[in-house]
Amino acid sequence: MKIQFRILEVKDFPKMLTWLNTVHVKQFWKEPFHTVEDIEAKYGGYVTGEKPSSPYVIMISDVDIGYIQTYYYSDWQDDNDPSNYISLMDADKDSAGVDLFIGHKDYIHKGYGVHILKSFIKDFVFTNPRSVNVIITPEPDNIVAIKVYEKVGFKWYKTISTQNGEFEYLMKLSKEDFFNSFTH
């Protein structure tokens, strides 16, 4: 199995629309996307660099299967945000975030998630000296994702309620713990 990541491009937006509307992704990636223009409105700034996220297409043996992104929570902090989301998370300024989904139905529930996430964290997140830890925020009832994240080394540290009343199950992995897991 050859895992690769390539930068998301505008030409990928129709594929993103399809993936984001599959039942298994839509269940937990709840923002509605009805048109390619909806995708462009959300992800266009990531592609152009106007928004502080690094977006990638996940590939297995040269087949596009999903999406992954990384960012720093402090780059998204809005001092005018009444919910003070970053403070609520207890995220330090050098906490990286990762979001991902496998959109291609032939690649779900086959064990790829652990390998994808480990590879991405090792080669993209923790290669940046700024990164001291990575936080991932699944919904509490996304048991499949939580089990994948635990296999990578993430540990639950708190559950928060967001301003829209939804809950996030916060999981953290330090750079030190991640690389120590390779020596044991």
Tab-separated table of C-alpha atoms in Angstrom:
chain	number	residue	atom	x	y	z
A	1	MET	CA	0.000	0.000	0.000
A	2	LYS	CA	1.461	3.319	-1.082
A	3	ILE	CA	0.037	6.307	0.829
A	4	GLN	CA	0.559	9.721	-0.703
A	5	PHE	CA	-0.752	13.222	-0.184
A	6	ARG	CA	-1.039	15.884	-2.842
A	7	ILE	CA	-2.136	19.489	-2.492
A	8	LEU	CA	-5.858	19.999	-3.028
A	9	GLU	CA	-6.579	21.873	-6.262
A	10	VAL	CA	-9.666	23.564	-7.678
A	11	LYS	CA	-10.012	20.667	-10.137
A	12	ASP	CA	-10.669	18.417	-7.097
A	13	PHE	CA	-13.792	20.331	-6.017
A	14	PRO	CA	-16.290	18.136	-7.947
A	15	LYS	CA	-14.753	15.060	-6.302
A	16	MET	CA	-14.921	16.775	-2.895
A	17	LEU	CA	-18.617	17.473	-3.500
A	18	THR	CA	-19.236	13.787	-4.196
A	19	TRP	CA	-17.255	12.649	-1.158
A	20	LEU	CA	-18.881	15.147	1.208
A	21	ASN	CA	-22.295	13.898	0.146
A	22	THR	CA	-21.667	10.211	0.764
A	23	VAL	CA	-23.666	8.855	3.689
A	24	HIS	CA	-20.608	7.822	5.728
A	25	VAL	CA	-18.965	11.281	5.442
A	26	LYS	CA	-22.115	13.387	5.711
A	27	GLN	CA	-22.997	11.696	8.987
A	28	PHE	CA	-20.119	13.447	10.763
A	29	TRP	CA	-19.058	16.255	8.375
A	30	LYS	CA	-22.364	18.032	8.783
A	31	GLU	CA	-21.855	21.248	6.872
A	32	PRO	CA	-24.154	21.039	3.824
A	33	PHE	CA	-22.564	21.116	0.393
A	34	HIS	CA	-24.976	21.131	-2.552
A	35	THR	CA	-22.878	22.551	-5.388
A	36	VAL	CA	-19.278	22.907	-6.483
A	37	GLU	CA	-19.689	26.599	-5.629
A	38	ASP	CA	-20.379	25.575	-2.009
A	39	ILE	CA	-17.101	23.632	-2.030
A	40	GLU	CA	-15.280	26.587	-3.547
A	41	ALA	CA	-16.709	28.937	-0.915
A	42	LYS	CA	-15.434	26.693	1.890
A	43	TYR	CA	-12.169	25.341	0.472
A	44	GLY	CA	-11.158	27.924	-2.139
A	45	GLY	CA	-9.288	30.044	0.422
A	46	TYR	CA	-7.342	26.968	1.542
A	47	VAL	CA	-6.258	26.293	-2.048
A	48	THR	CA	-5.201	29.914	-2.663
A	49	GLY	CA	-3.490	30.262	0.723
A	50	GLU	CA	-5.848	33.036	1.847
A	51	LYS	CA	-6.972	30.900	4.805
A	52	PRO	CA	-4.470	29.289	7.191
A	53	SER	CA	-5.078	25.610	6.391
A	54	SER	CA	-2.979	23.204	4.368
A	55	PRO	CA	-5.371	20.996	2.339
A	56	TYR	CA	-4.443	17.649	0.781
A	57	VAL	CA	-6.011	14.832	-1.176
A	58	ILE	CA	-5.281	11.410	0.304
A	59	MET	CA	-4.109	8.856	-2.240
A	60	ILE	CA	-3.679	5.091	-1.932
A	61	SER	CA	-1.664	3.565	-4.771
A	62	ASP	CA	-2.391	6.620	-6.955
A	63	VAL	CA	-6.178	6.555	-6.327
A	64	ASP	CA	-7.720	9.662	-4.755
A	65	ILE	CA	-9.660	8.408	-1.741
A	66	GLY	CA	-10.208	11.309	0.638
A	67	TYR	CA	-9.261	14.613	2.170
A	68	ILE	CA	-6.968	15.711	5.006
A	69	GLN	CA	-5.934	19.140	6.260
A	70	THR	CA	-3.724	20.599	8.928
A	71	TYR	CA	-3.607	24.032	10.539
A	72	TYR	CA	-2.722	25.758	13.799
A	73	TYR	CA	-5.565	26.594	16.140
A	74	SER	CA	-3.977	29.922	17.041
A	75	ASP	CA	-4.043	30.960	13.359
A	76	TRP	CA	-7.826	30.656	13.482
A	77	GLN	CA	-8.299	32.384	16.839
A	78	ASP	CA	-10.730	35.234	16.672
A	79	ASP	CA	-10.353	37.570	19.634
A	80	ASN	CA	-13.898	38.771	18.945
A	81	ASP	CA	-15.290	35.225	19.257
A	82	PRO	CA	-17.584	35.254	22.304
A	83	SER	CA	-17.231	31.484	22.754
A	84	ASN	CA	-13.423	31.782	22.926
A	85	TYR	CA	-13.177	28.345	21.297
A	86	ILE	CA	-9.371	28.083	21.528
A	87	SER	CA	-9.395	28.814	25.264
A	88	LEU	CA	-12.250	26.380	25.750
A	89	MET	CA	-10.120	23.711	24.077
A	90	ASP	CA	-7.043	24.377	26.236
A	91	ALA	CA	-5.039	24.477	23.020
A	92	ASP	CA	-1.643	26.118	23.281
A	93	LYS	CA	-0.486	28.366	20.448
A	94	ASP	CA	1.542	25.608	18.834
A	95	SER	CA	-1.250	23.038	18.739
A	96	ALA	CA	-1.801	21.752	15.239
A	97	GLY	CA	-5.173	20.486	14.166
A	98	VAL	CA	-5.965	17.737	11.682
A	99	ASP	CA	-9.280	16.970	9.982
A	100	LEU	CA	-9.801	14.106	7.569
A	101	PHE	CA	-12.248	11.790	5.906
A	102	ILE	CA	-12.088	8.884	3.497
A	103	GLY	CA	-14.663	9.660	0.834
A	104	HIS	CA	-14.145	6.765	-1.560
A	105	LYS	CA	-16.521	4.047	-0.345
A	106	ASP	CA	-14.207	1.224	-1.479
A	107	TYR	CA	-11.605	2.346	1.065
A	108	ILE	CA	-13.664	2.690	4.252
A	109	HIS	CA	-13.494	0.187	7.113
A	110	LYS	CA	-10.418	-1.480	5.615
A	111	GLY	CA	-7.788	-0.299	8.122
A	112	TYR	CA	-6.347	2.526	6.035
A	113	GLY	CA	-7.168	5.295	8.513
A	114	VAL	CA	-4.428	4.459	11.034
A	115	HIS	CA	-1.742	4.296	8.339
A	116	ILE	CA	-2.955	7.483	6.651
A	117	LEU	CA	-3.004	9.478	9.872
A	118	LYS	CA	0.373	8.202	11.121
A	119	SER	CA	2.003	8.967	7.797
A	120	PHE	CA	0.480	12.446	7.576
A	121	ILE	CA	1.394	13.392	11.138
A	122	LYS	CA	4.947	12.123	10.706
A	123	ASP	CA	5.583	13.706	7.293
A	124	PHE	CA	3.507	16.908	7.430
A	125	VAL	CA	2.515	17.922	10.951
A	126	PHE	CA	5.554	17.101	13.074
A	127	THR	CA	8.093	18.094	10.420
A	128	ASN	CA	7.184	21.669	11.308
A	129	PRO	CA	9.244	22.667	14.371
A	130	ARG	CA	6.318	24.836	15.501
A	131	SER	CA	4.200	21.729	16.192
A	132	VAL	CA	4.352	20.559	19.791
A	133	ASN	CA	1.174	18.507	19.652
A	134	VAL	CA	-1.762	17.749	17.419
A	135	ILE	CA	-5.415	17.902	18.438
A	136	ILE	CA	-8.215	16.112	16.657
A	137	THR	CA	-11.891	16.744	17.428
A	138	PRO	CA	-14.265	13.916	16.503
A	139	GLU	CA	-17.899	13.925	17.492
A	140	PRO	CA	-18.360	11.775	20.618
A	141	ASP	CA	-20.534	9.262	18.747
A	142	ASN	CA	-18.019	8.760	15.927
A	143	ILE	CA	-16.690	5.599	17.571
A	144	VAL	CA	-14.930	4.314	14.441
A	145	ALA	CA	-12.854	7.500	14.130
A	146	ILE	CA	-12.092	7.601	17.857
A	147	LYS	CA	-10.754	4.029	17.738
A	148	VAL	CA	-8.550	4.924	14.758
A	149	TYR	CA	-7.200	7.980	16.568
A	150	GLU	CA	-6.474	5.920	19.699
A	151	LYS	CA	-4.487	3.422	17.592
A	152	VAL	CA	-2.385	6.325	16.322
A	153	GLY	CA	-1.722	7.380	19.939
A	154	PHE	CA	-4.269	10.139	20.538
A	155	LYS	CA	-5.740	10.329	24.027
A	156	TRP	CA	-8.985	11.947	25.119
A	157	TYR	CA	-8.458	14.986	27.321
A	158	LYS	CA	-11.842	16.709	27.431
A	159	THR	CA	-15.263	17.018	25.836
A	160	ILE	CA	-16.581	20.486	25.071
A	161	SER	CA	-19.857	21.969	23.926
A	162	THR	CA	-19.492	24.306	20.971
A	163	GLN	CA	-21.488	27.525	20.527
A	164	ASN	CA	-24.002	25.677	18.319
A	165	GLY	CA	-24.650	23.167	21.131
A	166	GLU	CA	-22.812	20.240	19.573
A	167	PHE	CA	-20.186	18.294	21.459
A	168	GLU	CA	-16.585	17.658	20.449
A	169	TYR	CA	-14.470	14.889	21.890
A	170	LEU	CA	-10.993	16.424	22.103
A	171	MET	CA	-8.014	14.137	21.636
A	172	LYS	CA	-4.369	15.146	21.818
A	173	LEU	CA	-1.066	13.603	20.738
A	174	SER	CA	2.276	15.156	21.668
A	175	LYS	CA	5.224	15.091	19.318
A	176	GLU	CA	7.277	13.333	21.999
A	177	ASP	CA	4.695	10.576	22.536
A	178	PHE	CA	4.252	10.106	18.795
A	179	PHE	CA	7.942	9.547	18.087
A	180	ASN	CA	8.436	7.504	21.273
A	181	SER	CA	5.810	5.065	19.954
A	182	PHE	CA	8.164	4.198	17.076
A	183	THR	CA	10.958	3.178	19.444
A	184	HIS	CA	8.829	0.704	21.438
